Short mmCIF file of C-alpha atoms in Angstrom, two decimals:
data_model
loop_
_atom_site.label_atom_id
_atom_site.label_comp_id
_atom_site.label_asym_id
_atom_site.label_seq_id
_atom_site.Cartn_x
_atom_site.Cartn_y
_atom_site.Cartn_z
CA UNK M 1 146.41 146.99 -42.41
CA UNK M 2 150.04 148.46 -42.43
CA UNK M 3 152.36 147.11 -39.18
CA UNK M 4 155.40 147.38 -38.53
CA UNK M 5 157.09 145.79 -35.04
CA UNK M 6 159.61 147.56 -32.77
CA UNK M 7 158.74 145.28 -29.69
CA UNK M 8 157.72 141.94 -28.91
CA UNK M 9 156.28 142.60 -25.12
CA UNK M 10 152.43 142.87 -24.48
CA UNK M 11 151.32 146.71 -24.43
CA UNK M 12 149.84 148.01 -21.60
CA UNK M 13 148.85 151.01 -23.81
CA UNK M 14 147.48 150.76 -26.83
CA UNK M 15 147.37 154.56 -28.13
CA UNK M 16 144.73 155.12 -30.77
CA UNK M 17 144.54 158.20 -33.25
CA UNK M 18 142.04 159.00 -35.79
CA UNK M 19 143.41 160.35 -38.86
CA UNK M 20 141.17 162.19 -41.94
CA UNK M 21 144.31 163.86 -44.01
CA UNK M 22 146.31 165.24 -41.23
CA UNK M 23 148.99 163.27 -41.67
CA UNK M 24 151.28 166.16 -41.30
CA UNK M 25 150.23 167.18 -37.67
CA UNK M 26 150.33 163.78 -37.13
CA UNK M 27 154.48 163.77 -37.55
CA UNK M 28 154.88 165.74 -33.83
CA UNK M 29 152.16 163.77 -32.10
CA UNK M 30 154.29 160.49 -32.84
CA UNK M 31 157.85 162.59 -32.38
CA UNK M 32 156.31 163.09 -29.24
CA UNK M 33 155.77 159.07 -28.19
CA UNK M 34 158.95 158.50 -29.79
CA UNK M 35 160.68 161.16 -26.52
CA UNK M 36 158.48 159.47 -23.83
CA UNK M 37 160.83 158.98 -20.52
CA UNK M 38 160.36 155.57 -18.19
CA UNK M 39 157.37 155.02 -20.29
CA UNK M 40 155.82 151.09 -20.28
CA UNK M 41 155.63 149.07 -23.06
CA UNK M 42 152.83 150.18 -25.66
CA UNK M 43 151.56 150.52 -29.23
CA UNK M 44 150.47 153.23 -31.73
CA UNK M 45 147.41 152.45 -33.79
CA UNK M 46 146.52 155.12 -36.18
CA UNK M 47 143.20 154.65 -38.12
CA UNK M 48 142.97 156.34 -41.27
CA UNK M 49 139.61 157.31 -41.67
CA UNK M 50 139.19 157.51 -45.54
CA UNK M 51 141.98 160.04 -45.95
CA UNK M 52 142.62 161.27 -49.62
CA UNK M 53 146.24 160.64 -49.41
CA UNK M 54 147.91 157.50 -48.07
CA UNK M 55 149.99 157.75 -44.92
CA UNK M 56 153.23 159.02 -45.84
CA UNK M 57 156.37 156.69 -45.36
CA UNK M 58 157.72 159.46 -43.45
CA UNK M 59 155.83 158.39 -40.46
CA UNK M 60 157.80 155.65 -39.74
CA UNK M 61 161.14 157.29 -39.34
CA UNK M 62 159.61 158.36 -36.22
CA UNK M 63 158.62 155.39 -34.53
CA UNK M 64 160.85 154.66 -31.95
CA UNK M 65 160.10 151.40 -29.45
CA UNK M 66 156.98 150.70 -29.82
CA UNK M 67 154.52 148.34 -32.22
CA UNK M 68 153.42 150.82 -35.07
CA UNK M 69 149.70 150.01 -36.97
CA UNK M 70 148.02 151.84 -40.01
CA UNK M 71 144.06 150.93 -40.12
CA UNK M 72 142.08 151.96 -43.16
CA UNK M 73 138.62 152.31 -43.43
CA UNK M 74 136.02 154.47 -45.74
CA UNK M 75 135.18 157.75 -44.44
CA UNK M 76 132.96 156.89 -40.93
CA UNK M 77 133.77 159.86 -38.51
CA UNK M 78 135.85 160.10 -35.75
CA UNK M 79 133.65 157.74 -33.44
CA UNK M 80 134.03 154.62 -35.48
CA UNK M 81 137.74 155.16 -36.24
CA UNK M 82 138.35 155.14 -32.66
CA UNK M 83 136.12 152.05 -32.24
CA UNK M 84 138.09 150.38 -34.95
CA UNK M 85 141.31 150.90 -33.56
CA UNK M 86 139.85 149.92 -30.09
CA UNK M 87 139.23 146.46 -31.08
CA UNK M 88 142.08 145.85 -33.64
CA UNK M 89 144.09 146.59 -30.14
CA UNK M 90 145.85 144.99 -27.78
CA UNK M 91 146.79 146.70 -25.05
CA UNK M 92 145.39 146.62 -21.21
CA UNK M 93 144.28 150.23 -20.77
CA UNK M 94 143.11 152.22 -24.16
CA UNK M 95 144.48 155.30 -24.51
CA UNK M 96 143.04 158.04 -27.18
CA UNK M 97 144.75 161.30 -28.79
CA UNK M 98 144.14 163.35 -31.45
CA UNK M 99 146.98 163.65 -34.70
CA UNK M 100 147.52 167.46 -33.58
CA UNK M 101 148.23 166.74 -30.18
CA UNK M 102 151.91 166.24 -28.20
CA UNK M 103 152.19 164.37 -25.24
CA UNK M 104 154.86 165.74 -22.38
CA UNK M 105 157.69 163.44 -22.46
CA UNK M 106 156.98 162.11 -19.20
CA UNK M 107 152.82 161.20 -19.58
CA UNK M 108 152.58 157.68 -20.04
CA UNK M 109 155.07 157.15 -17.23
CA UNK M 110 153.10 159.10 -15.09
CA UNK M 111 149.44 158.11 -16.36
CA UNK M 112 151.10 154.16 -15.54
CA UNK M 113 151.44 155.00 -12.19
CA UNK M 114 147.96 156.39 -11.98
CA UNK M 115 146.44 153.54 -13.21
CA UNK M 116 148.37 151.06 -11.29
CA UNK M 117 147.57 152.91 -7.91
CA UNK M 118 143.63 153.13 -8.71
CA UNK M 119 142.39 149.87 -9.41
CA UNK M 120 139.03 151.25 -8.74
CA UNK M 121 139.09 153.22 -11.47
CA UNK M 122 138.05 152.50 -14.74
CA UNK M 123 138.49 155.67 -17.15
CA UNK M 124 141.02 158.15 -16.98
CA UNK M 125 141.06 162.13 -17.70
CA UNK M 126 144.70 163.05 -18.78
CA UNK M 127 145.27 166.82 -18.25
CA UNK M 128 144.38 168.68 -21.66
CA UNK M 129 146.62 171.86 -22.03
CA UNK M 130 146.69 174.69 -24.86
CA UNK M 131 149.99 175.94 -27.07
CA UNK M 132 150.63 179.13 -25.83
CA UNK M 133 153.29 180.19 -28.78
CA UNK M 134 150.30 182.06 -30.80
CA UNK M 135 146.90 183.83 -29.95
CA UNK M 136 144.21 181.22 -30.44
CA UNK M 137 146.52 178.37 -28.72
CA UNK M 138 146.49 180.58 -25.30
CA UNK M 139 142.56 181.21 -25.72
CA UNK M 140 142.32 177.19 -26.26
CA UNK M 141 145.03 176.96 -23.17
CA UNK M 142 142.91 179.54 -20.80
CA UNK M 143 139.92 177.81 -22.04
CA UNK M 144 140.85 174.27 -20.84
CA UNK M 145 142.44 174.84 -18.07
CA UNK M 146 139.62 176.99 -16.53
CA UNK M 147 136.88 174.32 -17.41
CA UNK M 148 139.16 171.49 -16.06
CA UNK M 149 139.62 173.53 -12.84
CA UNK M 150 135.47 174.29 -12.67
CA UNK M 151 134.73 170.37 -13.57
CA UNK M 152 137.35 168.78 -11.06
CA UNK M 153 135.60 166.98 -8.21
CA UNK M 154 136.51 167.05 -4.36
CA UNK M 155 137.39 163.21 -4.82
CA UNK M 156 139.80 163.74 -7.83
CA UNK M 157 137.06 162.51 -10.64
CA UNK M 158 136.00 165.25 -13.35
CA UNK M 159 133.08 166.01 -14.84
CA UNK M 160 134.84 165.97 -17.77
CA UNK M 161 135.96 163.97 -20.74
CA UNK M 162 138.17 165.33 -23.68
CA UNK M 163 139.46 162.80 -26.40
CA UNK M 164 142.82 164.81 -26.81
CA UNK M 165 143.77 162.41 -23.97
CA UNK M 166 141.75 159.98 -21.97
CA UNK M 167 142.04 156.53 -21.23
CA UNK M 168 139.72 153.43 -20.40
CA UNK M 169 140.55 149.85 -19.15
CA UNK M 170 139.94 147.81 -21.72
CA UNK M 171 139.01 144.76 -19.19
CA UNK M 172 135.46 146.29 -18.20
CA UNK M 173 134.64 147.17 -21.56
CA UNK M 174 132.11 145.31 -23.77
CA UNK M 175 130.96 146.30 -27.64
CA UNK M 176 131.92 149.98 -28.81
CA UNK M 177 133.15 152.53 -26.97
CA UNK M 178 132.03 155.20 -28.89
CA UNK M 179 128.43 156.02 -30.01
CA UNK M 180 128.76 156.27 -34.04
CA UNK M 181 125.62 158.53 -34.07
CA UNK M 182 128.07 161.15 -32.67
CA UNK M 183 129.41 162.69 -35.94
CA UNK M 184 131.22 165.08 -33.58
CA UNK M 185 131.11 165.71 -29.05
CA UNK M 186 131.55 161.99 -29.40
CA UNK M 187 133.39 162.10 -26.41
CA UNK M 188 130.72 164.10 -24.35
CA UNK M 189 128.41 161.30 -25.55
CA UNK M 190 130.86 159.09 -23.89
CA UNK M 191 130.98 161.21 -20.68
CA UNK M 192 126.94 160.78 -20.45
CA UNK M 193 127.39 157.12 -20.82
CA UNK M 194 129.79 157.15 -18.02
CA UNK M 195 127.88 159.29 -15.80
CA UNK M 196 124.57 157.15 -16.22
CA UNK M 197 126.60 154.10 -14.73
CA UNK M 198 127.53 156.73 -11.63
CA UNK M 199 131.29 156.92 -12.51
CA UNK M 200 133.24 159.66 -13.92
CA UNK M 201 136.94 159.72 -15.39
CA UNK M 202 139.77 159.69 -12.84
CA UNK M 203 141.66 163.26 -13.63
CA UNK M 204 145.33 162.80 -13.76
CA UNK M 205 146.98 166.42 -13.43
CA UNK M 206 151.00 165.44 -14.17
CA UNK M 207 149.81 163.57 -17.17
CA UNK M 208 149.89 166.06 -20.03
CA UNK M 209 148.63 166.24 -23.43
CA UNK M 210 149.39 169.52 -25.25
CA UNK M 211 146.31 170.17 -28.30
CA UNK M 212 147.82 172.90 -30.45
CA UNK M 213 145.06 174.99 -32.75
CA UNK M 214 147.57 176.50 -35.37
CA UNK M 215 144.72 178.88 -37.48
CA UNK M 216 143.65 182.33 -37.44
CA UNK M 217 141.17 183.41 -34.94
CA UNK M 218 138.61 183.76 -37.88
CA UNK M 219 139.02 180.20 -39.03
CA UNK M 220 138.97 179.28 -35.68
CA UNK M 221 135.37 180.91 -34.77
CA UNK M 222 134.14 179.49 -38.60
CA UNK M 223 135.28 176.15 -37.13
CA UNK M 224 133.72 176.61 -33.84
CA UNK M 225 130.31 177.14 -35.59
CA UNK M 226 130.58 173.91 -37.82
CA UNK M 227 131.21 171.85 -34.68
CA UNK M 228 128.13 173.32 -32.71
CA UNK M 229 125.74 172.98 -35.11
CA UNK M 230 126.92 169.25 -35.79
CA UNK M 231 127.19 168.66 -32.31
CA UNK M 232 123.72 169.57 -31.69
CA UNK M 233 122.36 166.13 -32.84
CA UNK M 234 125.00 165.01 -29.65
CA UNK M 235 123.40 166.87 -27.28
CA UNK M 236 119.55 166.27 -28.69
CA UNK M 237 120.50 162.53 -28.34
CA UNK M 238 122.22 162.80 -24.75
CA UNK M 239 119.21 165.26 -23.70
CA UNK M 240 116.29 162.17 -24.85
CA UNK M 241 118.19 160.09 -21.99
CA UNK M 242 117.50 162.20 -19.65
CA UNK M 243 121.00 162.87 -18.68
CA UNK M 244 122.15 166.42 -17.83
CA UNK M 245 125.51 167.48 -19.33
CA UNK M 246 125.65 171.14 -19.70
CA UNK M 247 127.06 173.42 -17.35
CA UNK M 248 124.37 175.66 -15.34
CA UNK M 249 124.39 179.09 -15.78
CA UNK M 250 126.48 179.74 -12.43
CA UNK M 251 128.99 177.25 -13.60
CA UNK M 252 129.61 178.85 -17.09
CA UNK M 253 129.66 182.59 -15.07
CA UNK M 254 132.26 181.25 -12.98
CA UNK M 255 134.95 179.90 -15.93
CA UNK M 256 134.03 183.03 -17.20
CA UNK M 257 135.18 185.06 -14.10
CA UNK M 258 138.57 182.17 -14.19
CA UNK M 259 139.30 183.09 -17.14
CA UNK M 260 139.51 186.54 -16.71
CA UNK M 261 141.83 186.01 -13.52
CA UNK M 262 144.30 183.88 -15.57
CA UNK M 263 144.62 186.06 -18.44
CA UNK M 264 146.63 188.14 -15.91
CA UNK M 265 149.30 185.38 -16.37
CA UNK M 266 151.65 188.02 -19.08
CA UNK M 267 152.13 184.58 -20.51
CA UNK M 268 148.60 184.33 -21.49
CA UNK M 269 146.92 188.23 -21.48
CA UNK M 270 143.84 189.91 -21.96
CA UNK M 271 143.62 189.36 -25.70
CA UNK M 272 143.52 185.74 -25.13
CA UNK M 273 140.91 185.93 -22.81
CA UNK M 274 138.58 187.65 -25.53
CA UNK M 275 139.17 185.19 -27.62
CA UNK M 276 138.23 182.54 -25.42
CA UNK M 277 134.76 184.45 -24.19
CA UNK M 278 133.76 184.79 -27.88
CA UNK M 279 134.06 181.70 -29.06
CA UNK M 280 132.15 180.32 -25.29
CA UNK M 281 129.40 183.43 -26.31
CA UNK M 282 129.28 181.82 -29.62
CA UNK M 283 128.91 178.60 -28.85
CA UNK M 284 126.19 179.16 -26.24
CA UNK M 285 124.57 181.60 -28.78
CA UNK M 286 124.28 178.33 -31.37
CA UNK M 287 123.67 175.76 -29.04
CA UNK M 288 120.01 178.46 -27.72
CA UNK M 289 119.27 179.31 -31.20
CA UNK M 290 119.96 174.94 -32.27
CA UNK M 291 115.94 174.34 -31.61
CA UNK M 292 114.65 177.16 -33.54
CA UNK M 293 116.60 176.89 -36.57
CA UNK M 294 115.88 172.96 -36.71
CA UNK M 295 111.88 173.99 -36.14
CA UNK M 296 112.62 176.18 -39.31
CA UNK M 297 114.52 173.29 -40.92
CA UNK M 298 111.93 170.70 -40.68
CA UNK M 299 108.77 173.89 -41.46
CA UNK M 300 110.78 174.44 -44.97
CA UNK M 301 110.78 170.79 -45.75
CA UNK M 302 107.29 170.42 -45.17
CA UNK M 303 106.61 173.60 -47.47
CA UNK M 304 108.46 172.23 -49.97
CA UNK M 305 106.82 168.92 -49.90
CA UNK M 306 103.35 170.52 -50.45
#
């Protein structure tokens, strides 16, 4: 483990990212800690999660103010990097990001006031926004914000939970906080856990975490299709609980129908909006077709085997 100190108070955040060789996206997320306004007291713990490269030295010219920790492990996935910087932590209220994310300079000061005014609340959505400088970040910005908007509850909880920025107490908390079998929608795994115990993550709107997608549209849709077939073990384990997490089929017509409206916004358009249906068409196309293809999976096998 790598520290180095820039304050000697006790944390009331304790913001953990997950690294695997991104170290370079990583250098705004921290710029972007290091320009937080009438933010409290907290720490960065960044868990490298069997990178090939080291973390560069040039992180640390960017640490401004806060307690600064490098974690190393072998190669786990995302879910037990965040567990291991969860309880190598010491902060009151857990806070995870992602190394390609940006946080508005005035988010923690603003999330701290959330949490200090709702006591009764245990986890907390932060407000997940797109980069809107290039095509596929305003298709990722239209997407988000519509299924934010179609998720929000009447009492200010969201059926929602998005790893790009959400926070727990770490008070009510006992063992992991993430479900390791989750090699990716580890977060949705989370939300099911959450919603079994009847609670749901507090949504704070002003608290903003900007998750820029700088690739093609093409890579983009190849990456889409990686993540929902690997996320299809999520949802197989979430569905054997007997938990329902998927939108219904009205829900998913209506963020359809909000995303057209948006992409009126000129600071969005219609281009952005097909990009954002496709990769939702896709998605639901894989996640239909996931039981038939594993059927055929586990048929081959046992062809092979004879």
């Amino acid at each position: 483990m790598i520290t180095r100190e820039a304050t000697k108070h006790a944390p009331l955040f304790s913001i953990i990212i997950a690294v695997f060789n991104d170290w370079q996206a990583l250098h705004c997320c921290l710029r972007s800690l290091g320009q937080q306004k009438d933010a409290p007291a907290f720490e960065v713990i960044i868990v490298d999660d069997g990178s090939s490269e080291p973390a560069p030295e040039s992180i640390y010219v960017l640490q401004r103010g806060y307690l600064l920790k490098i974690l190393k492990q072998a190669h786990d996935g995302v879910a037990a990097a965040r567990n291991n910087g969860a309880q190598n932590s010491n902060g009151l209220v857990l806070l995870f990001t992602d190394a390609d994310c940006r946080l508005r300079d005035d988010c923690l000061s603003n999330l701290s006031s959330a949490v200090a005014k709702s006591p009764e609340h245990n986890s907390f959505q932060l407000k997940i926004v797109g980069n809107c400088s290039h095509l596929t970040g305003r298709a990722e910005h239209l997407r988000l914000i519509t299924l934010q908007q179609q998720l929000l509850q009447g009492d200010g909880r969201i059926r929602y939970l998005n790893t790009a920025g959400f926070a727990i107490r770490r008070s009510l908390q006992s063992g992991k906080i993430f479900d390791s079998r989750a090699q990716r929608g580890e977060d949705t795994m989370l939300l099911s856990d959450l919603i079994a115990k009847g609670e749901l993550p507090l949504f704070i709107g002003d608290a903003i975490v900007e998750h820029g997608i700088p690739m093609s549209v093409m890579r983009c849709l190849v990456k889409d299709v990686s993540s929902a077939l690997i996320e299809a073990n999520t949802y197989d384990i979430i569905a054997s609980k007997g938990i329902q997490i998927r939108m219904s089929q009205r829900e998913r017509l209506s963020v359809l129908v909000s995303m057209w409206r948006a992409s009126r916004d000129p600071s969005i358009g219609y281009p952005a909006s097909l990009v954002a249906v496709a990769r939702q068409a896709l998605q639901r196309m894989l996640s239909l077709t996931h039981p038939v293809l594993r059927r055929l999976t586990v048929n081959t096998r046992r062809l092979w085997q004879l």
